[in-house]
Amino acid sequence: MNAPLSRRNLIKTVGATALLTQLKRSAAAPGQIAGALGGPRICLEIRANFAAGGPDEESMRRVRQLGVEHVLTGGPPIPWDEKQLRTLMDRLKSGGLTLGNLMIGEFPNTLYGRPGRDEEIDKVRQSIRAAGAAGLPVVEYNFYAHRLVEGYCEEKGRAGAGLTAFDYDRVKNLPPLPTEGAHSLEEMWGNITYFLKAVVPVAEESGVRLALHPNDPPAPLSRGSEQIMGSLAGWKRLIEIVPSKSNGITFDCGVTKELGEDPVEVCRYFGSRDRINHVHFRNVRVERPREKYTEVFLDEGEVDMFGVMKELVRQKYPRLIFPEHPRGLDADRDAPSLKSGYPGGGAYTGYAFNVGYTRAMLQAAQGR
């Protein structure tokens, strides 16, 4: 005879069911990366190599050996073609990888409001339609009048590891480049408003989210040009130009701290509005906001990295997290083919550190 369903027996039954559910979940955990059960997905960058139909086997294997299943890369010349994108995505799929973000560019006339921007914007719209048709969820882009990379230099970190520093005093008096000119803040706002009103409706129709990366470095002036995404006020203004989930940002917690802002609070602001369409996960030490700072290892800067991750998990953010800008380690310096594009930057070994740290943050935030 079955025991009567008393309050005590009910509690035991519910408890046993919860325990069984947890055991089943734990049994499924080995071999699964953080994010496989839902939530954020850790990603890495991979060279697209469109001429060869996609990345080579070694490149894909390196990514998968780190337990990463999602990648991003730079797109081909615009306009993109659906078949071209599907070829790349199928190639990545054969290596166990999913393409989740493609960077678009090559529209200088649009940036500067010059003749020919309508033709460029039409190519961008064609590209977004191709991305949607191929099933690509996010297209990322920049809108720099100039990126002041001239201010980067290498610093030495722990045991001689490479760090990337920025010092505005070294470059604040650099003149505008003849090919770019100098552009005011309102001029640049006018240019991006024109762009967004033309492309966001197409992105909505295509099921694609656009992610604008903030100005980095966010210096007050970049060779004479002001920067629309060089302040938190600018980030907030951007998403109001065209109210749409397709008009979002790349939330970079490192750049947020470079601005002197609280990354957790900023993450909450944009996440609550569902406008975080991509995430860059990195750490910095700031001496003067916007002007002097050092990009450091994920575990030693001023950003509350776990706080950011907990906020993303709380929001149920479902897209990619890129633990970018690996630090320069000796193991990477000994492999010339894996050099970084940043002073003091690293490559594969540095990425292995970043991925491991980010995965630990994610698993802890998910309570796993």
CSV table of C-alpha atoms in Angstrom, one decimal:
chain,number,residue,atom,x,y,z
A,1,MET,CA,0.0,0.0,0.0
A,2,ASN,CA,1.3,3.5,-0.8
A,3,ALA,CA,2.1,5.7,2.1
A,4,PRO,CA,-0.3,8.6,2.6
A,5,LEU,CA,1.0,11.8,0.9
A,6,SER,CA,1.7,13.7,4.1
A,7,ARG,CA,3.5,17.1,4.2
A,8,ARG,CA,6.7,15.3,5.2
A,9,ASN,CA,6.4,12.7,2.4
A,10,LEU,CA,5.6,15.5,-0.1
A,11,ILE,CA,8.8,17.4,0.9
A,12,LYS,CA,10.8,14.2,0.5
A,13,THR,CA,9.3,13.5,-2.9
A,14,VAL,CA,9.9,17.0,-4.2
A,15,GLY,CA,13.4,17.0,-2.7
A,16,ALA,CA,14.2,13.6,-4.4
A,17,THR,CA,12.9,14.9,-7.7
A,18,ALA,CA,15.0,18.0,-7.5
A,19,LEU,CA,18.1,15.9,-6.6
A,20,LEU,CA,17.4,13.6,-9.5
A,21,THR,CA,17.1,16.6,-11.8
A,22,GLN,CA,20.4,18.0,-10.6
A,23,LEU,CA,22.1,14.6,-10.9
A,24,LYS,CA,20.9,14.3,-14.5
A,25,ARG,CA,22.2,17.8,-15.2
A,26,SER,CA,25.6,17.0,-13.6
A,27,ALA,CA,25.8,13.8,-15.6
A,28,ALA,CA,25.4,15.8,-18.8
A,29,ALA,CA,28.0,18.3,-17.8
A,30,PRO,CA,31.2,16.5,-18.7
A,31,GLY,CA,32.3,17.5,-22.2
A,32,GLN,CA,29.9,20.4,-22.3
A,33,ILE,CA,31.2,24.0,-22.4
A,34,ALA,CA,29.7,26.7,-20.2
A,35,GLY,CA,26.8,28.1,-22.1
A,36,ALA,CA,25.9,24.7,-23.7
A,37,LEU,CA,22.8,24.5,-21.4
A,38,GLY,CA,21.7,28.0,-22.4
A,39,GLY,CA,22.9,31.5,-21.8
A,40,PRO,CA,26.1,33.2,-23.0
A,41,ARG,CA,28.3,31.4,-25.5
A,42,ILE,CA,32.1,31.9,-25.3
A,43,CYS,CA,33.6,32.5,-28.7
A,44,LEU,CA,37.0,33.1,-30.4
A,45,GLU,CA,38.0,34.9,-33.5
A,46,ILE,CA,39.1,32.8,-36.5
A,47,ARG,CA,40.5,33.8,-39.9
A,48,ALA,CA,37.7,33.4,-42.5
A,49,ASN,CA,40.0,32.7,-45.5
A,50,PHE,CA,37.1,33.2,-48.0
A,51,ALA,CA,39.4,32.5,-50.9
A,52,ALA,CA,39.9,29.0,-49.7
A,53,GLY,CA,36.2,28.5,-48.7
A,54,GLY,CA,36.9,28.9,-45.0
A,55,PRO,CA,39.5,28.2,-42.3
A,56,ASP,CA,41.9,25.3,-42.5
A,57,GLU,CA,41.6,22.2,-40.3
A,58,GLU,CA,44.3,23.2,-37.9
A,59,SER,CA,42.7,26.6,-37.1
A,60,MET,CA,39.4,25.0,-36.4
A,61,ARG,CA,41.0,22.3,-34.3
A,62,ARG,CA,42.8,24.8,-32.2
A,63,VAL,CA,39.6,26.5,-31.3
A,64,ARG,CA,37.7,23.3,-30.5
A,65,GLN,CA,40.6,22.0,-28.4
A,66,LEU,CA,39.8,24.9,-26.0
A,67,GLY,CA,36.2,23.8,-25.7
A,68,VAL,CA,34.9,26.7,-27.8
A,69,GLU,CA,32.2,26.0,-30.3
A,70,HIS,CA,31.4,29.5,-31.5
A,71,VAL,CA,33.4,31.9,-33.6
A,72,LEU,CA,33.4,35.3,-35.2
A,73,THR,CA,35.4,36.7,-38.0
A,74,GLY,CA,35.7,39.6,-40.5
A,75,GLY,CA,33.4,39.6,-43.4
A,76,PRO,CA,34.3,39.6,-47.1
A,77,PRO,CA,34.1,42.8,-49.3
A,78,ILE,CA,30.6,44.2,-49.5
A,79,PRO,CA,28.0,43.4,-50.8
A,80,TRP,CA,28.0,39.9,-49.2
A,81,ASP,CA,26.4,37.0,-51.0
A,82,GLU,CA,24.3,34.4,-49.3
A,83,LYS,CA,26.0,31.5,-51.0
A,84,GLN,CA,29.4,32.8,-49.9
A,85,LEU,CA,28.3,33.1,-46.3
A,86,ARG,CA,26.7,29.6,-46.3
A,87,THR,CA,30.0,28.1,-47.7
A,88,LEU,CA,31.9,29.6,-44.8
A,89,MET,CA,29.3,28.6,-42.2
A,90,ASP,CA,29.2,25.0,-43.6
A,91,ARG,CA,33.0,24.8,-43.5
A,92,LEU,CA,33.0,25.9,-39.9
A,93,LYS,CA,30.2,23.4,-39.1
A,94,SER,CA,32.4,20.6,-40.5
A,95,GLY,CA,34.9,21.5,-37.8
A,96,GLY,CA,32.3,21.7,-35.0
A,97,LEU,CA,32.1,25.4,-35.0
A,98,THR,CA,29.2,27.9,-35.4
A,99,LEU,CA,29.6,31.4,-36.8
A,100,GLY,CA,27.8,33.9,-34.6
A,101,ASN,CA,29.1,37.3,-35.6
A,102,LEU,CA,30.6,38.8,-38.8
A,103,MET,CA,32.2,42.2,-38.9
A,104,ILE,CA,31.2,44.5,-41.8
A,105,GLY,CA,33.1,47.5,-43.0
A,106,GLU,CA,34.3,49.3,-46.2
A,107,PHE,CA,31.9,52.2,-46.1
A,108,PRO,CA,34.2,55.3,-45.7
A,109,ASN,CA,31.8,57.6,-47.6
A,110,THR,CA,29.1,56.8,-45.1
A,111,LEU,CA,31.4,57.5,-42.2
A,112,TYR,CA,32.3,60.9,-43.5
A,113,GLY,CA,29.0,61.9,-45.2
A,114,ARG,CA,30.6,62.0,-48.6
A,115,PRO,CA,29.1,61.5,-52.1
A,116,GLY,CA,28.8,57.8,-52.8
A,117,ARG,CA,27.4,56.9,-49.4
A,118,ASP,CA,24.0,55.8,-50.7
A,119,GLU,CA,25.7,53.2,-52.9
A,120,GLU,CA,27.7,52.0,-49.9
A,121,ILE,CA,24.6,51.8,-47.8
A,122,ASP,CA,22.8,49.8,-50.4
A,123,LYS,CA,25.7,47.3,-50.4
A,124,VAL,CA,25.4,47.1,-46.6
A,125,ARG,CA,21.7,46.4,-46.9
A,126,GLN,CA,22.4,43.7,-49.4
A,127,SER,CA,24.9,42.2,-47.0
A,128,ILE,CA,22.5,42.2,-44.1
A,129,ARG,CA,19.8,40.5,-46.2
A,130,ALA,CA,22.4,37.8,-47.2
A,131,ALA,CA,23.4,37.4,-43.5
A,132,GLY,CA,19.8,36.9,-42.5
A,133,ALA,CA,19.1,34.4,-45.3
A,134,ALA,CA,22.2,32.4,-44.3
A,135,GLY,CA,21.1,32.4,-40.6
A,136,LEU,CA,23.8,34.6,-39.2
A,137,PRO,CA,22.4,36.3,-36.1
A,138,VAL,CA,24.8,39.3,-35.5
A,139,VAL,CA,26.6,41.7,-37.8
A,140,GLU,CA,29.1,43.9,-36.0
A,141,TYR,CA,30.6,47.2,-37.2
A,142,ASN,CA,32.6,50.3,-36.2
A,143,PHE,CA,31.9,53.9,-36.8
A,144,TYR,CA,35.3,55.6,-36.1
A,145,ALA,CA,36.2,58.9,-37.8
A,146,HIS,CA,39.7,57.8,-36.7
A,147,ARG,CA,40.9,55.1,-34.4
A,148,LEU,CA,43.8,56.5,-32.3
A,149,VAL,CA,45.9,53.3,-32.2
A,150,GLU,CA,49.0,55.4,-32.4
A,151,GLY,CA,48.6,55.9,-28.7
A,152,TYR,CA,49.1,52.2,-27.9
A,153,CYS,CA,52.4,51.0,-26.5
A,154,GLU,CA,53.7,47.9,-24.6
A,155,GLU,CA,54.1,47.7,-20.9
A,156,LYS,CA,55.6,44.8,-19.0
A,157,GLY,CA,53.4,42.9,-16.6
A,158,ARG,CA,54.0,40.0,-14.3
A,159,ALA,CA,57.1,38.0,-15.1
A,160,GLY,CA,57.6,40.1,-18.2
A,161,ALA,CA,54.3,39.4,-19.8
A,162,GLY,CA,53.1,41.9,-22.4
A,163,LEU,CA,50.4,44.4,-21.5
A,164,THR,CA,48.8,47.0,-23.8
A,165,ALA,CA,48.9,50.6,-22.6
A,166,PHE,CA,47.3,53.8,-23.9
A,167,ASP,CA,48.6,57.3,-23.2
A,168,TYR,CA,46.7,60.2,-24.8
A,169,ASP,CA,49.5,62.6,-24.0
A,170,ARG,CA,51.7,60.9,-26.6
A,171,VAL,CA,49.2,61.5,-29.4
A,172,LYS,CA,46.8,64.2,-28.5
A,173,ASN,CA,48.4,66.7,-30.9
A,174,LEU,CA,48.6,64.5,-33.9
A,175,PRO,CA,47.0,66.3,-37.0
A,176,PRO,CA,44.1,64.9,-39.0
A,177,LEU,CA,45.0,62.5,-41.9
A,178,PRO,CA,44.3,64.0,-45.4
A,179,THR,CA,42.2,60.9,-46.3
A,180,GLU,CA,40.0,61.4,-43.2
A,181,GLY,CA,39.9,65.0,-42.2
A,182,ALA,CA,38.5,66.3,-38.9
A,183,HIS,CA,34.9,65.8,-38.0
A,184,SER,CA,32.8,67.3,-35.2
A,185,LEU,CA,30.6,65.3,-32.9
A,186,GLU,CA,27.3,66.5,-34.4
A,187,GLU,CA,28.6,65.8,-37.9
A,188,MET,CA,29.4,62.2,-36.9
A,189,TRP,CA,26.0,61.9,-35.2
A,190,GLY,CA,24.3,63.1,-38.4
A,191,ASN,CA,26.2,60.5,-40.5
A,192,ILE,CA,25.4,57.6,-38.3
A,193,THR,CA,21.7,58.6,-38.0
A,194,TYR,CA,21.5,58.6,-41.8
A,195,PHE,CA,23.1,55.1,-41.8
A,196,LEU,CA,21.0,53.6,-39.1
A,197,LYS,CA,17.7,54.8,-40.5
A,198,ALA,CA,18.6,53.2,-43.7
A,199,VAL,CA,19.9,49.8,-42.5
A,200,VAL,CA,18.1,49.0,-39.2
A,201,PRO,CA,14.7,48.3,-40.8
A,202,VAL,CA,16.4,45.9,-43.2
A,203,ALA,CA,18.1,44.2,-40.2
A,204,GLU,CA,14.8,43.8,-38.5
A,205,GLU,CA,13.2,42.3,-41.6
A,206,SER,CA,16.2,39.9,-41.9
A,207,GLY,CA,16.3,38.8,-38.3
A,208,VAL,CA,19.8,40.2,-37.8
A,209,ARG,CA,21.0,42.2,-34.9
A,210,LEU,CA,23.6,45.0,-35.5
A,211,ALA,CA,26.3,45.6,-32.9
A,212,LEU,CA,28.3,48.8,-32.9
A,213,HIS,CA,31.6,48.6,-31.0
A,214,PRO,CA,32.4,51.6,-28.8
A,215,ASN,CA,35.3,53.9,-29.7
A,216,ASP,CA,38.4,52.2,-28.4
A,217,PRO,CA,40.6,54.0,-27.4
A,218,PRO,CA,37.8,56.4,-26.3
A,219,ALA,CA,40.1,59.5,-26.4
A,220,PRO,CA,38.6,63.0,-26.3
A,221,LEU,CA,39.9,63.7,-29.8
A,222,SER,CA,41.2,61.3,-32.4
A,223,ARG,CA,43.4,63.2,-34.9
A,224,GLY,CA,41.1,66.1,-34.7
A,225,SER,CA,37.8,64.2,-34.8
A,226,GLU,CA,35.3,63.7,-31.9
A,227,GLN,CA,33.9,60.3,-31.2
A,228,ILE,CA,30.3,59.4,-31.0
A,229,MET,CA,30.9,56.2,-29.0
A,230,GLY,CA,33.6,57.7,-26.8
A,231,SER,CA,31.2,58.3,-23.8
A,232,LEU,CA,28.4,56.5,-22.0
A,233,ALA,CA,26.0,59.3,-23.1
A,234,GLY,CA,26.9,58.5,-26.7
A,235,TRP,CA,26.2,54.8,-26.2
A,236,LYS,CA,22.8,55.7,-24.8
A,237,ARG,CA,22.1,58.2,-27.6
A,238,LEU,CA,22.9,55.6,-30.2
A,239,ILE,CA,20.2,53.1,-29.2
A,240,GLU,CA,17.5,55.8,-29.2
A,241,ILE,CA,18.1,56.9,-32.8
A,242,VAL,CA,16.2,53.9,-34.1
A,243,PRO,CA,14.4,52.1,-31.3
A,244,SER,CA,14.9,48.4,-32.2
A,245,LYS,CA,16.7,45.3,-30.9
A,246,SER,CA,18.5,45.3,-34.2
A,247,ASN,CA,20.1,48.6,-33.2
A,248,GLY,CA,22.4,47.5,-30.4
A,249,ILE,CA,25.9,47.7,-29.1
A,250,THR,CA,28.9,45.5,-28.5
A,251,PHE,CA,29.1,45.8,-24.7
A,252,ASP,CA,32.9,45.9,-23.8
A,253,CYS,CA,33.4,45.9,-20.1
A,254,GLY,CA,37.0,47.0,-20.5
A,255,VAL,CA,36.1,50.1,-22.6
A,256,THR,CA,33.4,50.8,-20.1
A,257,LYS,CA,36.0,51.0,-17.3
A,258,GLU,CA,38.3,53.1,-19.6
A,259,LEU,CA,35.5,55.7,-19.7
A,260,GLY,CA,35.4,55.7,-15.9
A,261,GLU,CA,32.0,54.0,-15.7
A,262,ASP,CA,30.8,51.0,-13.7
A,263,PRO,CA,30.7,48.0,-16.1
A,264,VAL,CA,28.1,46.1,-14.0
A,265,GLU,CA,25.7,49.1,-14.0
A,266,VAL,CA,26.2,49.8,-17.7
A,267,CYS,CA,25.7,46.2,-18.5
A,268,ARG,CA,22.4,46.3,-16.6
A,269,TYR,CA,21.3,49.4,-18.4
A,270,PHE,CA,21.7,48.1,-21.9
A,271,GLY,CA,20.8,44.5,-21.0
A,272,SER,CA,17.5,45.6,-19.5
A,273,ARG,CA,16.7,47.1,-22.9
A,274,ASP,CA,17.9,44.1,-24.8
A,275,ARG,CA,20.4,46.1,-26.7
A,276,ILE,CA,23.5,44.1,-25.9
A,277,ASN,CA,24.1,42.2,-29.2
A,278,HIS,CA,27.7,41.1,-28.5
A,279,VAL,CA,30.1,41.2,-25.6
A,280,HIS,CA,33.8,41.8,-25.3
A,281,PHE,CA,35.2,40.5,-22.0
A,282,ARG,CA,38.5,42.1,-20.8
A,283,ASN,CA,40.1,43.9,-18.0
A,284,VAL,CA,42.0,47.2,-17.5
A,285,ARG,CA,43.7,49.4,-14.9
A,286,VAL,CA,42.8,53.1,-15.3
A,287,GLU,CA,45.0,56.0,-14.3
A,288,ARG,CA,43.0,58.7,-16.1
A,289,PRO,CA,39.6,57.9,-17.7
A,290,ARG,CA,39.7,58.0,-21.5
A,291,GLU,CA,43.3,59.1,-21.5
A,292,LYS,CA,45.7,56.7,-19.7
A,293,TYR,CA,45.1,53.1,-18.9
A,294,THR,CA,46.6,49.6,-19.3
A,295,GLU,CA,44.9,46.5,-20.6
A,296,VAL,CA,45.9,43.7,-18.2
A,297,PHE,CA,45.1,40.0,-17.5
A,298,LEU,CA,41.5,39.2,-16.8
A,299,ASP,CA,42.3,38.4,-13.2
A,300,GLU,CA,44.2,41.5,-12.2
A,301,GLY,CA,42.4,44.7,-13.3
A,302,GLU,CA,39.7,47.0,-11.9
A,303,VAL,CA,36.7,45.5,-13.7
A,304,ASP,CA,34.4,43.3,-11.5
A,305,MET,CA,34.6,40.5,-14.1
A,306,PHE,CA,32.4,38.1,-12.0
A,307,GLY,CA,29.9,40.9,-11.4
A,308,VAL,CA,29.6,41.5,-15.2
A,309,MET,CA,29.2,37.8,-15.8
A,310,LYS,CA,26.6,37.4,-13.1
A,311,GLU,CA,24.6,40.3,-14.6
A,312,LEU,CA,24.8,38.7,-18.1
A,313,VAL,CA,23.5,35.4,-16.7
A,314,ARG,CA,20.8,37.1,-14.7
A,315,GLN,CA,19.6,38.8,-17.9
A,316,LYS,CA,19.7,35.5,-19.7
A,317,TYR,CA,21.9,37.0,-22.4
A,318,PRO,CA,22.0,34.4,-25.1
A,319,ARG,CA,24.7,35.6,-27.5
A,320,LEU,CA,28.4,35.6,-27.8
A,321,ILE,CA,31.1,36.6,-25.2
A,322,PHE,CA,34.5,37.2,-26.7
A,323,PRO,CA,37.4,37.1,-24.2
A,324,GLU,CA,39.6,39.2,-26.5
A,325,HIS,CA,43.0,41.0,-26.3
A,326,PRO,CA,45.1,38.1,-24.8
A,327,ARG,CA,48.2,39.2,-23.0
A,328,GLY,CA,51.7,38.6,-24.5
A,329,LEU,CA,53.1,35.4,-23.1
A,330,ASP,CA,56.5,33.8,-24.0
A,331,ALA,CA,54.9,30.8,-25.5
A,332,ASP,CA,53.2,33.0,-28.1
A,333,ARG,CA,56.4,35.0,-28.7
A,334,ASP,CA,58.1,31.8,-29.7
A,335,ALA,CA,55.5,31.1,-32.4
A,336,PRO,CA,56.0,33.9,-35.0
A,337,SER,CA,52.9,32.8,-37.0
A,338,LEU,CA,50.7,33.7,-34.0
A,339,LYS,CA,51.7,37.3,-33.3
A,340,SER,CA,49.2,39.8,-32.0
A,341,GLY,CA,48.2,43.0,-33.8
A,342,TYR,CA,48.5,45.0,-30.5
A,343,PRO,CA,51.6,46.1,-28.7
A,344,GLY,CA,52.0,43.8,-25.7
A,345,GLY,CA,49.4,41.5,-27.0
A,346,GLY,CA,49.5,37.7,-27.3
A,347,ALA,CA,47.9,34.9,-29.3
A,348,TYR,CA,46.8,31.3,-28.8
A,349,THR,CA,48.4,30.7,-25.4
A,350,GLY,CA,47.0,34.0,-24.2
A,351,TYR,CA,43.6,33.0,-25.5
A,352,ALA,CA,43.8,29.7,-23.7
A,353,PHE,CA,44.2,31.6,-20.4
A,354,ASN,CA,41.3,34.0,-21.3
A,355,VAL,CA,38.9,31.2,-22.3
A,356,GLY,CA,39.7,29.2,-19.1
A,357,TYR,CA,39.1,32.2,-16.9
A,358,THR,CA,35.9,33.2,-18.7
A,359,ARG,CA,34.5,29.7,-18.6
A,360,ALA,CA,35.1,29.6,-14.8
A,361,MET,CA,33.3,32.9,-14.4
A,362,LEU,CA,30.4,31.7,-16.5
A,363,GLN,CA,30.1,28.3,-14.8
A,364,ALA,CA,30.2,30.0,-11.4
A,365,ALA,CA,27.6,32.6,-12.4
A,366,GLN,CA,25.4,29.8,-13.6
A,367,GLY,CA,25.8,27.9,-10.3
A,368,ARG,CA,27.4,24.9,-12.0
